[in-house]
Each structure stands twice: as C-alpha cells, then as structure tokens.
C-alpha cells in the first residue's frame, strides 16, 4: 500500500519540491494549508502547478491546536514533514512575536497532536543553519553549539529542542534537518538570491536599473532546494531518528552571488548594486558553511547541483519570467 505523507508548508518552495519527490516515489501526499489559501488557489498554489490535482489539501492553522488535531483525527499518516513557518529572518526582527508564536507553538501543536492521535507517524522538523548564528566553529556540524542571532533563529532552536524532547520523552520517531540555505527558481522574492536574480533579469531587459541590498559580505552555504528535500525524505527512512546537517560545504558571499548572477547576463553588478542600510539586520549571521558528513555517511545523501548551476538556473528562469511580463519575444 502507498505510504501517506502530510506536509505542512506544502505551498512553499520546499513543500512543492518535496511533494513532487514523494509523488515520484509513489506516496499519497496530503498538505496542510490555511483556509485563505484554499479560497485563492490560483495565486497561492502556483508552485504546486502541475501536481495540484494529485494532492489532498486540508485546511488548518498553525495557530490553532484544534484545527491541527482535527486533521490528524480524520486521516492516518506514515510521515509528517513540518515545513510551515515564518521563514524570513528580517521579518522576525520586525515582528518577533508572531514569528515565535507560529514557529514554536505551531511545531508544538503538531507534535502534541501526533503524540495524542498517531504516535507511530514519523515526524520531520525543518531546523535551520540560522540556529548556529554567531558560529562557534567552522564548518558547522551537528555537535556545534547554537548561538541564534534573530527571533527566527531562536524559534528554530526551540522547535529543534521540542522535536528532540518528543523523541526522548515519548520515544516517537522525530528527526530534525539542520538545513543550510537552499534556493531555486521557486524561492520567494524577499530572499537575497531571488531578489538578485529577478532584479538582474529586469535590469537586463531595461525594466529597472538598480538593485538595493544590505550586507554584501555575508557568507552563506547555498544549495538547491530540490537536493535538500531528498535529504528530508531520507532522514525519515533511517532505522533510528536523528538530526542531520544538510549543506554543500562551500561558502560564498552575497557579493560573489551578485557577480555571478549579473555576469550570467553579461552585466557588471558594480554598475547596478547599491548598499542600502535599510536592508541591514540588527544582528547579522556573518558566515555559514556546513559539514554534512553525517548525512552523506548515514543517509547516502549528497547534493547534485553546484553553486554555478544553481545561479544559472535561477537567472535563466527569471529572465524568461521578466520577458513574459514585459511582453518580449525573448530576443533581448
Ligand atoms: O536570503 P536571506 O534572507 O536568507 P537567510 O537570512 O540566510 O535565511 C534563509 O536561510 C536560512 C537557513 O540558513 C533559513 F532558515 C531561513 O528561513 C531562510 O531561508 O539572507 C541571506 C544573507 C543575509 O546575511 C542577509 O543579511 O543575505 C544578506 N542580504 C544582503 N542584502 C540580504 C539582502 N538578504 C535579503 N533578504 N535581502 C537583502 O536585500
């Protein structure tokens, strides 16, 4: 019989790639979505595009324990991937309270409902390299102490601790992925990579001329989201639940990302990118680079997409989108 998986955050970048991956493996895929999303499917489900008719959606809110409880009362699942969160770090400085509420209570509600109704369901928590924050060692691995630098990072440490606590206290199968930054053409426009590739494409077409960014020297370990959802699935297939760093092991600055993305379009980023202090963060995570040796050894996972390929794909897709929006025929 086909395995049944529930994905919270199914409409996001990772949720959409994970859905495609699990459907490809023969899973029956269910998604938890907000009621407002069900009321506005054309706008909210764009990333699920071609697979929307193959998933079953349930309305629930991460802010409401009863709504989550009802979903788990109606259907039994083999695996639950908890991806939903307020995931934009900068926004967590603006409204730390709602980030904390959604990210901590939401995780706790899902875990508590599972414990009550289906303790055998395997649970995946989307942890983050933001938990390392002001890094204590380079590269960061599973044993590196956490020192989060934002309400978002703090909320993810709490979610990680909750997940481990349910594993230890109630012997549930609960695993966390400590995922480093992962991007794709489906990335939200507020994140730096997509902001750069989408604006560079518009500059190429003469639709705008300037890109305002914050800290260009911040360094990140950027991989492709399609590679990272494979790791999520592998984590729930291991014999014992555990926590894993998922990263490429390479780090690059925002400046390097700009140089390559603009270069891909035959542009010089120095002529278009301006630093603007509005995009600086009150506390920055300066350097992230992960050591995913454990995931490679235990799960047999490894990334397939290189940094250059990732940028090329994002730029290509954003150029096509900008051409469509501008009514071009692609000759620019
Ligand atoms: O793209 P970002 O906003 O991603 P960030 O903050 O690293 O977080 C992402 O990755 C985490 C995993 O490590 C996830 F947990 C999290 O949910 C999210 O997906 O910013 C990357 C870097 C930062 O150092 C930021 O200060 O880019 C710098 N940056 C410089 N100018 C900018 C900008 N970031 C954004 N979003 N916008 C700018 O204009």
XYZ file of C-alpha atoms and ligand atoms in Angstrom:
371
model
C 0.000 0.000 0.000
C 1.198 3.519 -0.782
C 2.735 5.415 2.128
C 0.843 8.515 3.217
C 2.656 11.747 3.994
C 1.390 15.050 5.354
C 3.341 18.211 4.523
C 2.806 21.450 6.426
C 4.002 24.365 4.299
C 3.194 22.421 1.125
C 2.696 25.624 -0.910
C 6.240 26.881 -0.273
C 9.445 26.247 -2.195
C 10.427 23.149 -0.206
C 6.873 21.864 0.113
C 6.413 21.885 -3.653
C 9.697 20.078 -4.392
C 9.044 17.566 -1.611
C 5.548 16.903 -2.980
C 6.959 16.146 -6.433
C 9.660 13.917 -4.916
C 7.218 11.919 -2.768
C 4.680 11.546 -5.598
C 7.525 10.222 -7.740
C 8.225 7.624 -5.049
C 4.579 6.512 -5.088
C 3.426 8.315 -1.920
C -0.068 9.607 -1.315
C 0.629 13.257 -0.484
C -1.508 15.453 1.745
C -0.943 19.098 2.574
C -1.948 21.323 5.409
C -2.889 24.812 4.192
C -4.584 27.886 5.561
C -8.245 28.316 4.667
C -7.475 31.601 2.875
C -5.175 29.681 0.531
C -7.980 27.295 -0.418
C -10.104 30.312 -1.248
C -7.480 31.752 -3.603
C -5.901 28.705 -5.309
C -4.633 30.389 -8.491
C -2.425 32.780 -6.526
C -1.472 30.597 -3.553
C -0.742 27.307 -5.277
C 1.463 28.474 -8.161
C 4.433 26.387 -7.025
C 2.347 23.223 -6.906
C 1.340 23.888 -10.523
C 1.342 20.554 -12.311
C 0.748 18.343 -9.257
C -2.120 20.134 -7.539
C -4.701 17.600 -8.722
C -2.645 14.766 -7.185
C -2.534 16.085 -3.603
C -5.196 16.226 -0.930
C -5.348 19.515 0.959
C -6.624 20.061 4.494
C -7.483 23.465 5.939
C -5.837 24.156 9.283
C -3.889 26.893 11.006
C -0.606 26.506 12.856
C -2.033 28.945 15.365
C -4.906 26.649 16.276
C -4.337 23.360 18.052
C -7.953 22.193 17.485
C -7.642 22.656 13.704
C -4.450 20.557 13.601
C -5.976 17.963 15.924
C -8.948 17.600 13.563
C -6.724 16.849 10.567
C -4.912 14.088 12.458
C -8.278 12.748 13.714
C -9.526 12.351 10.134
C -6.505 10.728 8.438
C -3.646 8.476 9.486
C -0.199 9.291 8.108
C 3.067 7.372 7.911
C 5.194 10.515 7.746
C 4.708 14.164 8.650
C 7.038 16.847 7.244
C 6.679 20.017 9.262
C 7.977 22.755 6.951
C 5.496 25.561 7.657
C 6.989 28.570 9.404
C 7.553 32.294 9.219
C 10.890 31.757 7.495
C 12.098 35.258 6.598
C 14.782 36.235 9.098
C 14.480 40.014 8.533
C 10.722 39.895 9.191
C 11.379 38.175 12.516
C 13.128 41.368 13.710
C 10.075 43.410 12.707
C 7.549 41.100 14.340
C 9.309 38.673 16.646
C 6.091 37.865 18.469
C 4.236 36.329 15.541
C 7.396 34.532 14.372
C 7.724 32.958 17.815
C 4.022 32.116 18.013
C 3.845 30.435 14.629
C 7.203 28.717 14.701
C 7.293 27.480 18.298
C 3.619 26.865 19.081
C 2.935 25.555 15.584
C 5.646 22.922 15.989
C 4.450 22.082 19.475
C 0.833 21.724 18.312
C 1.790 19.297 15.530
C 3.961 17.223 17.873
C 1.314 17.170 20.609
C -1.472 16.158 18.186
C 0.716 13.379 16.778
C 1.534 12.112 20.250
C -2.150 12.039 21.125
C -3.514 10.526 17.915
C -0.793 8.809 15.913
C 2.473 8.403 17.817
C 3.834 5.971 15.221
C 3.826 8.618 12.479
C 7.399 9.702 11.665
C 7.994 13.431 12.147
C 10.449 15.705 10.332
C 11.263 19.176 11.673
C 12.753 21.815 9.391
C 15.612 23.119 11.508
C 17.939 25.771 10.131
C 21.583 26.778 9.983
C 20.359 30.099 11.451
C 20.451 28.198 14.760
C 24.273 28.389 14.624
C 24.088 32.168 14.278
C 27.293 33.623 15.681
C 29.171 30.498 14.772
C 31.342 28.764 17.354
C 33.228 26.642 14.824
C 33.803 26.397 11.078
C 32.357 24.371 9.419
C 29.214 23.813 11.476
C 28.168 20.274 12.249
C 25.536 18.536 14.402
C 27.650 18.996 17.554
C 28.333 22.726 17.049
C 26.670 24.760 19.851
C 23.801 27.010 18.825
C 24.012 30.799 19.183
C 20.999 32.175 17.273
C 21.069 35.857 16.242
C 17.411 36.555 15.438
C 13.937 35.779 16.775
C 13.668 33.407 13.803
C 16.851 31.554 14.833
C 15.664 31.401 18.440
C 12.301 29.981 17.348
C 14.061 27.293 15.302
C 16.258 26.307 18.278
C 13.068 25.927 20.341
C 11.464 23.793 17.598
C 14.600 21.673 17.391
C 14.612 21.169 21.180
C 10.909 20.290 21.179
C 11.480 17.720 18.447
C 14.365 16.103 20.340
C 12.337 16.157 23.545
C 9.410 14.294 21.960
C 11.900 11.752 20.618
C 13.491 11.224 24.035
C 10.461 11.602 26.307
C 7.842 9.735 24.280
C 10.061 7.529 22.092
C 8.472 8.987 18.961
C 10.300 8.926 15.628
C 11.235 12.619 15.442
C 14.113 13.866 13.281
C 15.428 17.349 12.512
C 17.235 18.514 9.418
C 19.613 21.407 10.051
C 19.314 22.778 6.558
C 21.652 25.426 5.250
C 20.302 27.969 2.742
C 18.641 26.305 -0.211
C 17.351 28.147 -3.218
C 15.698 27.633 -6.604
C 13.585 29.453 -9.190
C 10.703 28.905 -6.726
C 12.374 30.889 -3.935
C 10.399 33.814 -2.501
C 11.401 37.240 -3.861
C 12.274 38.550 -0.383
C 15.302 36.254 -0.025
C 18.572 37.639 -1.297
C 19.265 35.107 -4.065
C 15.898 35.542 -5.757
C 15.979 39.291 -5.197
C 19.295 39.355 -7.079
C 18.361 37.025 -9.957
C 14.903 38.541 -10.546
C 16.188 42.127 -10.443
C 19.220 41.338 -12.607
C 16.853 39.899 -15.218
C 14.715 43.048 -15.126
C 17.827 45.217 -15.429
C 18.900 43.188 -18.453
C 15.594 43.999 -20.125
C 15.851 47.678 -19.208
C 12.857 47.477 -16.858
C 14.828 48.842 -13.918
C 18.418 49.922 -13.339
C 19.267 49.497 -9.676
C 19.318 46.801 -7.011
C 19.375 47.853 -3.351
C 20.857 45.312 -0.974
C 22.100 45.091 2.609
C 25.270 43.373 3.751
C 27.191 42.183 0.680
C 29.911 40.492 2.726
C 27.638 37.958 4.492
C 28.595 34.426 3.501
C 26.220 31.549 3.023
C 26.382 27.861 2.084
C 23.829 27.832 -0.757
C 22.435 24.615 -2.226
C 19.471 23.690 -4.445
C 16.140 23.038 -2.709
C 15.476 20.026 -4.950
C 18.566 18.328 -3.476
C 17.612 19.230 0.084
C 14.107 17.724 0.035
C 15.685 14.367 -0.862
C 17.592 14.589 2.430
C 14.353 15.263 4.351
C 12.824 12.084 2.988
C 15.960 10.008 3.618
C 16.006 11.160 7.253
C 12.623 9.550 7.850
C 13.747 6.264 6.249
C 16.698 5.712 8.625
C 16.368 2.986 11.221
C 16.693 5.403 14.146
C 15.544 9.035 14.316
C 18.377 11.557 14.465
C 19.428 15.082 13.471
C 21.443 15.907 10.361
C 23.230 18.886 8.863
C 22.373 19.297 5.167
C 24.812 21.559 3.329
C 27.128 21.709 0.318
C 30.289 22.526 2.304
C 31.011 25.588 0.120
C 30.517 29.169 1.199
C 30.136 32.307 -0.931
C 29.421 35.940 -0.162
C 26.350 37.841 -1.315
C 28.783 39.914 -3.391
C 30.031 36.775 -5.194
C 26.446 35.725 -5.821
C 25.765 39.126 -7.405
C 28.916 38.962 -9.513
C 27.990 35.566 -10.956
C 24.275 36.277 -11.425
C 24.836 39.587 -13.212
C 27.772 38.063 -15.109
C 25.465 35.348 -16.417
C 23.531 38.130 -18.168
C 26.639 39.905 -19.422
C 26.257 42.662 -16.790
C 28.669 44.117 -14.218
C 26.960 44.060 -10.806
C 29.095 47.038 -9.656
C 27.189 49.278 -12.049
C 23.804 48.368 -10.568
C 24.068 47.152 -6.971
C 23.941 49.726 -4.160
C 24.183 49.027 -0.454
C 21.264 50.444 1.499
C 21.244 50.371 5.276
C 17.505 49.651 5.337
C 18.418 46.075 4.432
C 20.983 45.593 7.205
C 19.896 43.417 10.100
C 20.221 44.439 13.763
C 22.355 41.310 14.322
C 23.856 39.545 11.310
C 24.918 35.944 10.792
C 28.227 36.628 9.061
C 29.364 33.200 7.934
C 27.690 29.853 7.439
C 29.269 26.737 5.991
C 28.091 23.254 6.847
C 29.731 19.880 7.262
C 27.194 17.309 6.048
C 29.496 14.295 6.507
C 26.960 12.551 8.755
C 24.111 12.853 6.213
C 26.451 11.639 3.474
C 27.671 8.682 5.534
C 24.443 7.541 7.238
C 21.815 8.539 4.659
C 23.903 8.257 1.497
C 22.813 11.819 0.621
C 24.797 14.216 -1.470
C 23.977 17.394 -3.336
C 23.894 17.217 -7.131
C 23.574 20.866 -8.142
C 26.647 23.119 -7.986
C 26.637 26.787 -6.953
C 27.202 27.876 -10.575
C 24.402 25.645 -11.891
C 22.026 26.954 -9.235
C 22.663 30.567 -10.234
C 22.411 29.748 -13.939
C 19.030 28.041 -13.458
C 17.640 30.875 -11.333
C 18.826 33.570 -13.755
C 17.506 31.670 -16.783
C 14.055 31.213 -15.250
C 13.859 34.816 -14.042
C 14.877 36.118 -17.451
C 12.088 34.085 -19.055
C 9.597 35.396 -16.478
C 10.724 39.003 -16.978
C 10.436 38.604 -20.754
C 6.915 37.247 -20.400
C 5.964 40.087 -18.067
C 7.408 42.657 -20.469
C 5.751 41.049 -23.472
C 9.152 40.343 -25.077
C 9.754 37.569 -27.540
C 12.988 36.516 -25.787
C 15.313 38.288 -28.202
C 16.724 40.797 -25.702
O 18.416 35.239 1.708
P 18.373 35.634 3.122
O 17.243 36.486 3.550
O 18.452 34.278 3.940
P 18.879 33.941 5.464
O 18.637 35.087 6.341
O 20.266 33.387 5.419
O 17.836 32.804 5.845
C 17.462 31.769 4.936
O 18.243 30.619 5.160
C 18.061 30.010 6.448
C 18.992 28.806 6.501
O 20.250 29.261 6.939
C 16.620 29.620 6.642
F 16.441 29.038 7.839
C 15.755 30.861 6.529
O 14.387 30.503 6.653
C 15.984 31.471 5.158
O 15.541 30.563 4.187
O 19.720 36.408 3.512
C 20.987 35.869 3.241
C 22.055 36.891 3.548
C 21.915 37.565 4.934
O 23.176 37.632 5.527
C 21.400 38.947 4.629
O 21.790 39.949 5.566
O 21.954 37.952 2.604
C 22.082 39.181 3.289
N 21.432 40.224 2.494
C 22.067 41.307 1.974
N 21.183 42.104 1.350
C 20.130 40.312 2.203
C 19.961 41.483 1.467
N 19.095 39.483 2.454
C 17.866 39.822 1.998
N 16.829 39.005 2.217
N 17.661 40.990 1.293
C 18.671 41.875 1.007
O 18.471 42.903 0.391
